Amino acid sequence: MIPRSYRDGVRLRRVLRRAGGALALVLVLAVGGNAALRWSSTAMERQSTALRDAASAAQSDLERAATQRAADQREQQRTLLLGVLRREGELASFARAIDSALPADTWLTAIAVRRHVQLAPSGTALPTSAGTQDTFATGSAQGDILLLESQVELSGQSASYEGMTDFLARLGRVPGLKNVQLQSSSANAEAQAIDFRATLSLMQRQEAE
């Protein structure tokens, strides 16, 4: 017969082998899990870094775009302001208006244009003559406004009073010509015509913002 102690020893060794195998399996799984965790953590860190870099690049792009947009707006404002100060196209438009309004029996002998520019700080009351002035927002941080005025004095002759009044009435209906007024008129016996003098304002209104 096999001694009991021998059977117990065999059983114990069998249990120890099983326990050792299980422990080894646990160690292998633990090592594998740790490696997988480290790999996952590294991948997440790389992804997080890539996202941060992308967000930083996007923010930089937005800032550059905003800076460029502000520069473009300032340049556009300067160009527009320069055009307003030069009153570009004003005289050409006025010449066309005169040509279309003059009757066959009326002609001009002199045209005098006087221009005036005034800077009005934001919040100040506009002068009483502002009704015949163009207003233009300068775009400055202070909100200053430019007041631009073009006054015209016309001297001419007409074969009749009707021709003179018809000419001034036509001028008064032209968009951009304001405050057309006859200042004086008299008969010129030598020229056999009516001498007259009139004034008006040229308007290219741009409302201040």
Coordinates of C-alpha atoms in Angstrom, one line a residue:
M1 CA 0.0 0.0 0.0
I2 CA 1.1 3.6 -0.8
P3 CA 1.7 5.5 2.4
R4 CA -0.6 8.3 3.2
S5 CA 2.3 10.8 3.5
Y6 CA 3.4 10.0 0.0
R7 CA -0.1 10.6 -1.4
D8 CA -0.3 13.9 0.5
G9 CA 3.0 14.9 -0.8
V10 CA 1.9 14.2 -4.4
R11 CA -1.3 16.0 -3.9
L12 CA 0.6 19.0 -2.4
R13 CA 3.0 19.1 -5.3
R14 CA 0.1 19.0 -7.8
V15 CA -1.6 21.8 -6.0
L16 CA 1.6 23.8 -6.0
R17 CA 2.1 23.3 -9.7
R18 CA -1.4 24.5 -10.4
A19 CA -1.0 27.5 -8.2
G20 CA 2.4 28.3 -9.8
G21 CA 0.8 28.1 -13.2
A22 CA -2.0 30.3 -12.2
L23 CA 0.4 32.7 -10.7
A24 CA 2.5 32.8 -13.8
L25 CA -0.6 33.4 -15.9
V26 CA -1.6 36.2 -13.6
L27 CA 1.9 37.7 -13.9
V28 CA 1.8 37.4 -17.7
L29 CA -1.6 39.1 -17.8
A30 CA -0.4 41.8 -15.5
V31 CA 2.7 42.5 -17.5
G32 CA 0.6 42.5 -20.7
G33 CA -2.0 44.8 -19.2
N34 CA 0.7 47.2 -18.0
A35 CA 2.3 47.3 -21.4
A36 CA -1.1 47.9 -23.1
L37 CA -1.9 50.6 -20.6
R38 CA 1.4 52.3 -21.2
W39 CA 0.9 52.1 -25.0
S40 CA -2.6 53.4 -24.7
S41 CA -1.4 56.2 -22.4
T42 CA 1.4 57.1 -24.8
A43 CA -1.0 57.1 -27.7
M44 CA -3.5 59.3 -25.8
E45 CA -0.7 61.7 -24.9
R46 CA 0.4 61.9 -28.6
Q47 CA -3.2 62.6 -29.6
S48 CA -3.6 65.2 -26.9
T49 CA -0.3 66.9 -28.0
A50 CA -1.5 66.9 -31.6
L51 CA -4.8 68.4 -30.6
R52 CA -3.1 71.1 -28.6
D53 CA -0.8 71.9 -31.5
A54 CA -3.8 72.0 -33.9
A55 CA -5.7 74.3 -31.6
S56 CA -2.7 76.6 -31.2
A57 CA -2.2 76.7 -35.0
A58 CA -5.9 77.5 -35.5
Q59 CA -5.7 80.3 -32.9
S60 CA -2.7 81.7 -34.6
D61 CA -4.4 81.6 -37.9
L62 CA -7.4 83.4 -36.5
E63 CA -5.2 86.1 -34.9
R64 CA -3.4 86.6 -38.2
A65 CA -6.6 86.8 -40.1
A66 CA -8.1 89.3 -37.6
T67 CA -4.9 91.4 -37.8
Q68 CA -5.0 91.3 -41.6
R69 CA -8.7 92.2 -41.7
A70 CA -8.1 95.1 -39.4
A71 CA -5.2 96.3 -41.6
D72 CA -7.4 96.0 -44.7
Q73 CA -10.2 97.9 -43.1
R74 CA -7.8 100.7 -42.1
E75 CA -6.4 100.9 -45.6
Q76 CA -9.9 100.9 -47.1
Q77 CA -10.9 103.7 -44.7
R78 CA -7.8 105.7 -45.6
T79 CA -8.4 105.2 -49.3
L80 CA -12.1 106.3 -48.9
L81 CA -11.1 109.3 -46.8
L82 CA -8.6 110.4 -49.4
G83 CA -11.2 110.1 -52.1
V84 CA -13.6 112.1 -50.1
L85 CA -11.1 114.9 -49.4
R86 CA -10.2 115.0 -53.1
R87 CA -14.0 115.1 -53.9
E88 CA -13.3 112.7 -56.7
G89 CA -15.7 112.9 -59.6
E90 CA -17.5 116.0 -58.1
L91 CA -16.5 118.5 -60.7
A92 CA -17.1 116.1 -63.6
S93 CA -20.5 115.3 -62.3
F94 CA -21.2 119.0 -61.9
A95 CA -20.1 119.8 -65.4
R96 CA -22.5 117.2 -66.7
A97 CA -25.3 118.7 -64.7
I98 CA -24.5 122.2 -66.1
D99 CA -24.5 120.9 -69.6
S100 CA -27.8 119.1 -69.2
A101 CA -29.5 122.1 -67.5
L102 CA -28.4 125.0 -69.8
P103 CA -31.1 126.1 -72.2
A104 CA -30.1 127.1 -75.7
D105 CA -30.4 130.8 -75.0
T106 CA -28.4 130.8 -71.7
W107 CA -24.6 130.5 -71.2
L108 CA -22.1 130.8 -68.4
T109 CA -19.2 133.3 -68.3
A110 CA -17.6 132.2 -65.1
I111 CA -17.7 129.4 -62.5
A112 CA -16.0 129.7 -59.1
V113 CA -15.8 126.7 -56.7
R114 CA -14.8 127.1 -53.1
R115 CA -14.1 124.1 -50.9
H116 CA -14.0 124.0 -47.1
V117 CA -13.0 121.1 -44.8
Q118 CA -13.7 121.1 -41.1
L119 CA -13.0 118.5 -38.4
A120 CA -15.8 118.1 -35.9
P121 CA -15.0 116.2 -32.7
S122 CA -17.5 113.5 -31.7
G123 CA -20.3 114.8 -29.6
T124 CA -20.0 118.5 -30.6
A125 CA -22.9 120.4 -32.2
L126 CA -22.7 120.7 -35.9
P127 CA -22.5 124.3 -37.3
T128 CA -25.7 126.0 -38.6
S129 CA -24.4 125.6 -42.2
A130 CA -24.2 121.8 -41.8
G131 CA -27.3 121.4 -44.0
T132 CA -25.2 122.3 -47.1
Q133 CA -22.3 120.1 -46.0
D134 CA -21.3 116.5 -46.5
T135 CA -20.5 114.6 -43.3
F136 CA -18.0 111.8 -43.3
A137 CA -17.0 109.5 -40.5
T138 CA -13.2 109.5 -40.3
G139 CA -13.1 106.0 -38.6
S140 CA -10.8 107.4 -35.8
A141 CA -11.1 106.0 -32.3
Q142 CA -12.4 109.4 -31.2
G143 CA -15.3 109.2 -33.6
D144 CA -14.4 112.5 -35.3
I145 CA -16.4 113.7 -38.3
L146 CA -15.3 115.6 -41.3
L147 CA -17.5 118.4 -42.6
L148 CA -16.9 119.1 -46.3
E149 CA -18.5 121.9 -48.2
S150 CA -18.3 122.9 -51.8
Q151 CA -19.8 126.3 -52.7
V152 CA -20.2 127.3 -56.3
E153 CA -20.8 130.8 -57.7
L154 CA -22.1 131.0 -61.3
S155 CA -21.9 134.1 -63.5
G156 CA -23.7 134.0 -66.8
Q157 CA -26.0 135.6 -69.4
S158 CA -29.3 134.7 -70.9
A159 CA -31.3 136.1 -73.8
S160 CA -34.4 136.3 -71.5
Y161 CA -35.4 136.2 -67.9
E162 CA -37.3 133.0 -68.7
G163 CA -34.2 131.3 -69.9
M164 CA -32.3 132.3 -66.7
T165 CA -35.1 131.1 -64.4
D166 CA -35.5 127.9 -66.4
F167 CA -31.8 127.2 -66.0
L168 CA -31.8 127.7 -62.3
A169 CA -34.9 125.6 -61.9
R170 CA -33.3 122.7 -63.7
L171 CA -30.2 123.0 -61.6
G172 CA -32.4 122.8 -58.5
R173 CA -33.8 119.4 -59.6
V174 CA -30.4 117.8 -60.2
P175 CA -29.5 115.3 -57.4
G176 CA -26.5 116.5 -55.4
L177 CA -27.0 120.2 -56.1
K178 CA -28.6 122.0 -53.2
N179 CA -29.6 125.5 -52.2
V180 CA -29.6 126.9 -55.7
Q181 CA -30.2 130.7 -55.4
L182 CA -30.3 133.7 -57.7
Q183 CA -28.1 136.4 -56.2
S184 CA -28.5 139.2 -58.7
S185 CA -29.7 139.9 -62.3
S186 CA -29.7 142.9 -64.5
A187 CA -30.2 143.9 -68.1
N188 CA -27.0 144.3 -70.2
A189 CA -27.9 146.7 -73.0
E190 CA -24.5 146.4 -74.7
A191 CA -24.7 142.5 -74.8
Q192 CA -28.5 142.6 -75.3
A193 CA -28.7 139.9 -72.6
I194 CA -29.6 139.5 -69.0
D195 CA -26.5 139.3 -66.7
F196 CA -27.1 137.0 -63.6
R197 CA -25.2 135.6 -60.7
A198 CA -26.2 132.5 -58.7
T199 CA -24.9 130.3 -56.0
L200 CA -25.4 126.7 -55.0
S201 CA -23.8 123.8 -52.9
L202 CA -22.4 120.6 -54.2
M203 CA -23.4 117.6 -52.1
Q204 CA -22.1 114.1 -52.1
R205 CA -23.7 113.2 -48.8
Q206 CA -22.2 110.3 -46.8
E207 CA -23.8 110.2 -43.4
A208 CA -21.6 110.0 -40.4
E209 CA -21.9 106.7 -38.5

